C-alpha positions as a Markdown table, in Angstrom:
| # | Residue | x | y | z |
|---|---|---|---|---|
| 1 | Unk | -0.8 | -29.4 | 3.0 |
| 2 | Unk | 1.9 | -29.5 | 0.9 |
| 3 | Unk | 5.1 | -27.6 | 0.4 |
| 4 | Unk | 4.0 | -25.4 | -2.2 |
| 5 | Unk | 0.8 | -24.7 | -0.5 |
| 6 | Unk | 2.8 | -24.4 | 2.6 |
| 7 | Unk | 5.2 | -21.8 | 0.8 |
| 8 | Unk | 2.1 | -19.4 | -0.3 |
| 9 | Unk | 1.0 | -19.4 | 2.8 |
| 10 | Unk | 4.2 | -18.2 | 4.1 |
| 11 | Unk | 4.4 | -15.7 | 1.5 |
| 12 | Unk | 0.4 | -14.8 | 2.1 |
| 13 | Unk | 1.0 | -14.2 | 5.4 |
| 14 | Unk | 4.0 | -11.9 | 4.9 |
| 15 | Unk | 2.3 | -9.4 | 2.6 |
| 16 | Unk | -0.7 | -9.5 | 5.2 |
| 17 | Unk | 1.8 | -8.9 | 8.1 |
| 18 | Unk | 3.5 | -6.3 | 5.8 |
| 19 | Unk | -0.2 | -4.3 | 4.5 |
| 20 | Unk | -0.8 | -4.2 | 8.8 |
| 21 | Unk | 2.7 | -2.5 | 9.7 |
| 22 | Unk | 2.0 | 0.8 | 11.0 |
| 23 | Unk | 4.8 | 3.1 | 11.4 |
| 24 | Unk | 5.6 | 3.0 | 14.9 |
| 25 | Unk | 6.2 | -0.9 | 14.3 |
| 26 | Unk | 9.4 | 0.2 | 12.5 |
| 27 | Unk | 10.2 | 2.2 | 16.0 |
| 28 | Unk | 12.0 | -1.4 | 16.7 |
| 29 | Unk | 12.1 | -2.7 | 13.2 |
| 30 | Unk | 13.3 | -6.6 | 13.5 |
| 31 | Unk | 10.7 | -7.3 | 15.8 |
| 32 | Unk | 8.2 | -6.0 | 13.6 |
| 33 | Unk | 6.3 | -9.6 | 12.2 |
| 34 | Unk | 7.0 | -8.8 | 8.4 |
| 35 | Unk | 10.7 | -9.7 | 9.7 |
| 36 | Unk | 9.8 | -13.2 | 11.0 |
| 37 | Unk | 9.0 | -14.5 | 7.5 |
| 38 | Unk | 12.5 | -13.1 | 6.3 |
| 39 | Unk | 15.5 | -14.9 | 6.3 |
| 40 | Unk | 18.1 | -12.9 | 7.9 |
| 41 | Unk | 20.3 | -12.7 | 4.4 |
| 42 | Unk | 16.7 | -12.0 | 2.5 |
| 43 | Unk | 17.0 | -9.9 | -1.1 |
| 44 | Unk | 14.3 | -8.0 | -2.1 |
| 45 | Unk | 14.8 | -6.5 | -5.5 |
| 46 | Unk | 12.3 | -3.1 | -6.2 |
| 47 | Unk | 9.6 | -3.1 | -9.0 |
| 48 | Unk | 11.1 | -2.7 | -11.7 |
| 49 | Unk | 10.9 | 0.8 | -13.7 |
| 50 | Unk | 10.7 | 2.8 | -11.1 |
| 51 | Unk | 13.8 | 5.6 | -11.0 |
| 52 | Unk | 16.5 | 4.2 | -8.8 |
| 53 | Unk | 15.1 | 0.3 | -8.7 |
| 54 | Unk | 17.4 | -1.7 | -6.9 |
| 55 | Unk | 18.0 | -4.3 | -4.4 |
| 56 | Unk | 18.0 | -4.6 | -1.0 |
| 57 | Unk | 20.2 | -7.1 | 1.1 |
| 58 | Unk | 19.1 | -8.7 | 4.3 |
| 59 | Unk | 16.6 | -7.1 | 7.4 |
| 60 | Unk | 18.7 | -3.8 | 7.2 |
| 61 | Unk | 17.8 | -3.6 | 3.3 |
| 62 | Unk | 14.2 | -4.9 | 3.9 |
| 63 | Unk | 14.0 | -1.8 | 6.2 |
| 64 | Unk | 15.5 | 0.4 | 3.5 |
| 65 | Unk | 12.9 | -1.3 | 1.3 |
| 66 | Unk | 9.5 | -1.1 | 3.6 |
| 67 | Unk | 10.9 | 2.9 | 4.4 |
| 68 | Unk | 11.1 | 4.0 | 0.7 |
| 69 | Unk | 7.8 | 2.6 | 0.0 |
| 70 | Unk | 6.0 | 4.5 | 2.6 |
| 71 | Unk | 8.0 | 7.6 | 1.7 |
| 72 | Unk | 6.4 | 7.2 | -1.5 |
| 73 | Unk | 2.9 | 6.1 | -1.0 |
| 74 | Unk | -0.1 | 7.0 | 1.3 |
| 75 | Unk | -1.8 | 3.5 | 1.0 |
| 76 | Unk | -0.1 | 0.7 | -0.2 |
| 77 | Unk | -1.3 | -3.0 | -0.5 |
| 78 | Unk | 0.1 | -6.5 | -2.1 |
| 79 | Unk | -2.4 | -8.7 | -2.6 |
| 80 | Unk | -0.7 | -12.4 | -3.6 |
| 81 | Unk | -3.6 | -13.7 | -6.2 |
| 82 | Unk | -2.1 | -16.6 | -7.8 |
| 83 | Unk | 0.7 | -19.5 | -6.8 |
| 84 | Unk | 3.0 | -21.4 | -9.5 |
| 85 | Unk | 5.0 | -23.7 | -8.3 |
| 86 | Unk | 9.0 | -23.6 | -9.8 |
| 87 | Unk | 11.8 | -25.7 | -8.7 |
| 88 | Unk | 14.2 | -26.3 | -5.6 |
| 89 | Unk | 12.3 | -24.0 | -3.1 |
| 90 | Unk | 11.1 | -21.1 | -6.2 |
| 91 | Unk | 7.7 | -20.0 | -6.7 |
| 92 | Unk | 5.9 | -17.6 | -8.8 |
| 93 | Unk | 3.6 | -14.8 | -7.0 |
| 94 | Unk | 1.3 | -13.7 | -9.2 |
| 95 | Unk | 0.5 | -10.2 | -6.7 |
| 96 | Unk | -1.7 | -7.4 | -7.4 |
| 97 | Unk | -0.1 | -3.8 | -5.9 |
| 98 | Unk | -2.1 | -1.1 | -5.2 |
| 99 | Unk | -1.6 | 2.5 | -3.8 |
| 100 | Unk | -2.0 | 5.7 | -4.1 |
| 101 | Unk | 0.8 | 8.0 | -4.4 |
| 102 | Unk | 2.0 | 10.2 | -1.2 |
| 103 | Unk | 2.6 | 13.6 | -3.3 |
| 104 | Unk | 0.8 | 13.5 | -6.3 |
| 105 | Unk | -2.5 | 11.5 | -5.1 |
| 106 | Unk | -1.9 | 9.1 | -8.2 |
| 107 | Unk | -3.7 | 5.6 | -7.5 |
| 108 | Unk | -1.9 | 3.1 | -8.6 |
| 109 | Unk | -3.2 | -0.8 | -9.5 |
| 110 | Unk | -0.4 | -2.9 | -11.2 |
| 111 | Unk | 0.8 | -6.7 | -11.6 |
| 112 | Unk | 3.7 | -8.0 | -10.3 |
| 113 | Unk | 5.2 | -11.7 | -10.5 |
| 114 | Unk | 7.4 | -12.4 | -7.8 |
| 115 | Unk | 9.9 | -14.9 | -7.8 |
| 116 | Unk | 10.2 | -16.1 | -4.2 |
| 117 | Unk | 13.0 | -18.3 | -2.9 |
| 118 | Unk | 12.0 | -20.3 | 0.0 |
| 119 | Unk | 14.7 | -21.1 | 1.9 |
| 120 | Unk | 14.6 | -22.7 | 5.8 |
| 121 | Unk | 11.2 | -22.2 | 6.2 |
| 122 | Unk | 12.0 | -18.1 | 5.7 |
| 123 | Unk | 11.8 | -16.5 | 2.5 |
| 124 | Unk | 15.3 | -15.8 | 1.3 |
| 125 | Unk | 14.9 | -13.9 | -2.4 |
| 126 | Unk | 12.1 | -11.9 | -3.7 |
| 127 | Unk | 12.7 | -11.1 | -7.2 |
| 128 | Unk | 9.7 | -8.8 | -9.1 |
| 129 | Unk | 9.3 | -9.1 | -13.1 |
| 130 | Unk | 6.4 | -7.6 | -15.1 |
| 131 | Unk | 6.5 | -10.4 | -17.0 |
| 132 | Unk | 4.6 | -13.4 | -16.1 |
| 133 | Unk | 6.9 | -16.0 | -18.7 |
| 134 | Unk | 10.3 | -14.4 | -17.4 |
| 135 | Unk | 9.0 | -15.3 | -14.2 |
| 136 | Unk | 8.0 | -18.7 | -15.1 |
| 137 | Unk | 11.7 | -19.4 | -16.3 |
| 138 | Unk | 13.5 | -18.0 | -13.9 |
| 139 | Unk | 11.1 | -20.2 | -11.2 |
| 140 | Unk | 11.9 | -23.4 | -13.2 |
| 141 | Unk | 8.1 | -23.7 | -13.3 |
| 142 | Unk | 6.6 | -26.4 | -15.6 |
| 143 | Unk | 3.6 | -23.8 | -16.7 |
């Protein structure tokens, strides 16, 4: 396997860990298993558009992050579709997100491209574009 194939995997397996968390996994939040594919200084920036986008700095913020998403959505789901390799330890996610919205019953079904930053094994930055060639640049990817 190699290390981008080892990377996606990492990042696979963190949105399936994070579409399992149930709520009462947050009751002792860093030893819920989203957290153990998170380096401890992780950034995780919002999608952007949404009202008060922002980002969110280390397990306290990916906390803050995980919470406002489930105050704001019955069902919720990333599902990682496509892998592009970048440069020193950056990928792109190409990640379909779908939902359905918590007080107005809106479903939701968007792309996202994810810049990840693998870093120590953990993943260190998440940044979210809605543009795929943004995303390609800012990954140093080739494509």
């Amino acid at each position: 396997m190699s290390e981008g194939e080892a990377d996606f995997g990492l990042f696979r397996e963190l949105c399936d860990a994070f579409n399992d968390l149930g709520s009462s996994d947050l009751d002792d939040p860093f030893t819920a298993k989203p957290f153990q594919y998170l380096h401890e200084d992780v950034e995780l920036q919002d999608y952007p558009g949404i009202p008060g986008a922002a980002w969110h700095v280390g397990h306290q913020g990916a906390l803050q992050w995980t919470t406002n998403l489930w105050e704001s959505f019955e069902d919720f789901r990333l599902e990682p579709q496509e892998f592009v390799p970048g440069n020193r330890g950056r990928y792109v996610c190409i990640t379909d997100t779908v939902g359905q919205g918590r007080r107005s019953g809106v479903e939701i079904s968007l792309t996202a491209y994810a810049v990840v930053t693998v870093e120590e094994g953990r993943i260190r930055r998440i940044a979210i574009t809605t543009d795929r060639e943004e995303a390609l640049e800012a990954a140093g990817s080739p494509e």
